Coordinates of C-alpha atoms in Angstrom, one line a residue:
M1 CA 146.4 73.6 133.4
D2 CA 148.8 74.1 130.5
A3 CA 146.0 74.0 127.9
E4 CA 143.8 76.6 129.5
P5 CA 146.0 79.7 128.9
R6 CA 146.9 78.5 125.4
V7 CA 143.3 78.1 124.3
N8 CA 142.3 81.3 125.9
W9 CA 145.1 83.2 124.2
A10 CA 144.3 81.5 120.8
Y11 CA 140.7 82.5 121.2
R12 CA 141.6 86.1 121.9
A13 CA 143.9 86.2 118.9
S14 CA 141.4 84.6 116.5
S15 CA 138.5 86.8 117.8
G16 CA 140.4 90.1 117.4
L17 CA 140.6 90.7 121.2
P18 CA 143.8 92.2 122.7
T19 CA 146.6 89.8 123.0
E20 CA 148.9 92.2 124.8
G21 CA 148.6 94.3 127.9
R22 CA 147.7 94.0 131.5
G23 CA 146.4 90.5 132.5
V24 CA 147.1 88.9 129.1
G25 CA 150.7 87.7 129.6
R26 CA 153.1 86.6 126.9
A27 CA 152.0 84.6 123.9
P28 CA 152.0 80.9 124.9
L29 CA 151.8 79.8 121.2
D30 CA 154.0 80.5 118.2
A31 CA 152.6 81.5 114.9
E32 CA 152.5 78.0 113.5
A33 CA 150.6 76.6 116.5
L34 CA 148.2 79.6 116.4
A35 CA 147.5 78.9 112.7
R36 CA 146.6 75.3 113.6
T37 CA 144.5 76.3 116.6
G38 CA 142.2 79.0 115.0
P39 CA 140.4 76.6 112.6
R40 CA 140.0 74.0 115.4
L41 CA 138.4 76.6 117.7
D42 CA 136.0 77.6 114.9
A43 CA 135.1 73.9 114.3
A44 CA 134.5 73.4 118.1
A45 CA 132.3 76.6 118.2
Q46 CA 130.2 75.2 115.3
R47 CA 129.8 71.9 117.1
W48 CA 128.8 73.7 120.3
A49 CA 126.3 75.9 118.5
A50 CA 124.6 72.9 117.1
V51 CA 123.9 71.3 120.5
P52 CA 120.2 71.7 121.4
V53 CA 119.2 73.2 124.8
G54 CA 119.7 70.4 127.3
G55 CA 121.9 68.4 124.9
E56 CA 125.4 67.2 125.3
L57 CA 128.6 67.6 123.4
P58 CA 130.7 64.5 123.8
W59 CA 134.4 65.2 123.0
R60 CA 137.2 62.6 122.7
W61 CA 140.5 64.3 123.4
G62 CA 143.1 63.6 120.7
V63 CA 140.4 62.2 118.3
D64 CA 137.8 65.0 117.8
R65 CA 139.0 68.2 116.2

């Protein structure tokens, strides 16, 4: 459960969505962690976009970035 709000907040920050205000909460990542997370989210989005309809996206936690 700890990863979900961190990834959501990093996605919001990297996408230009609000990171403050009602329902967002305090920042769960510092600037250094956010700098590492943005490029990884971009890479994951590219991998996901390349999956054909009905395909799969295997992911090995701690190995795939």
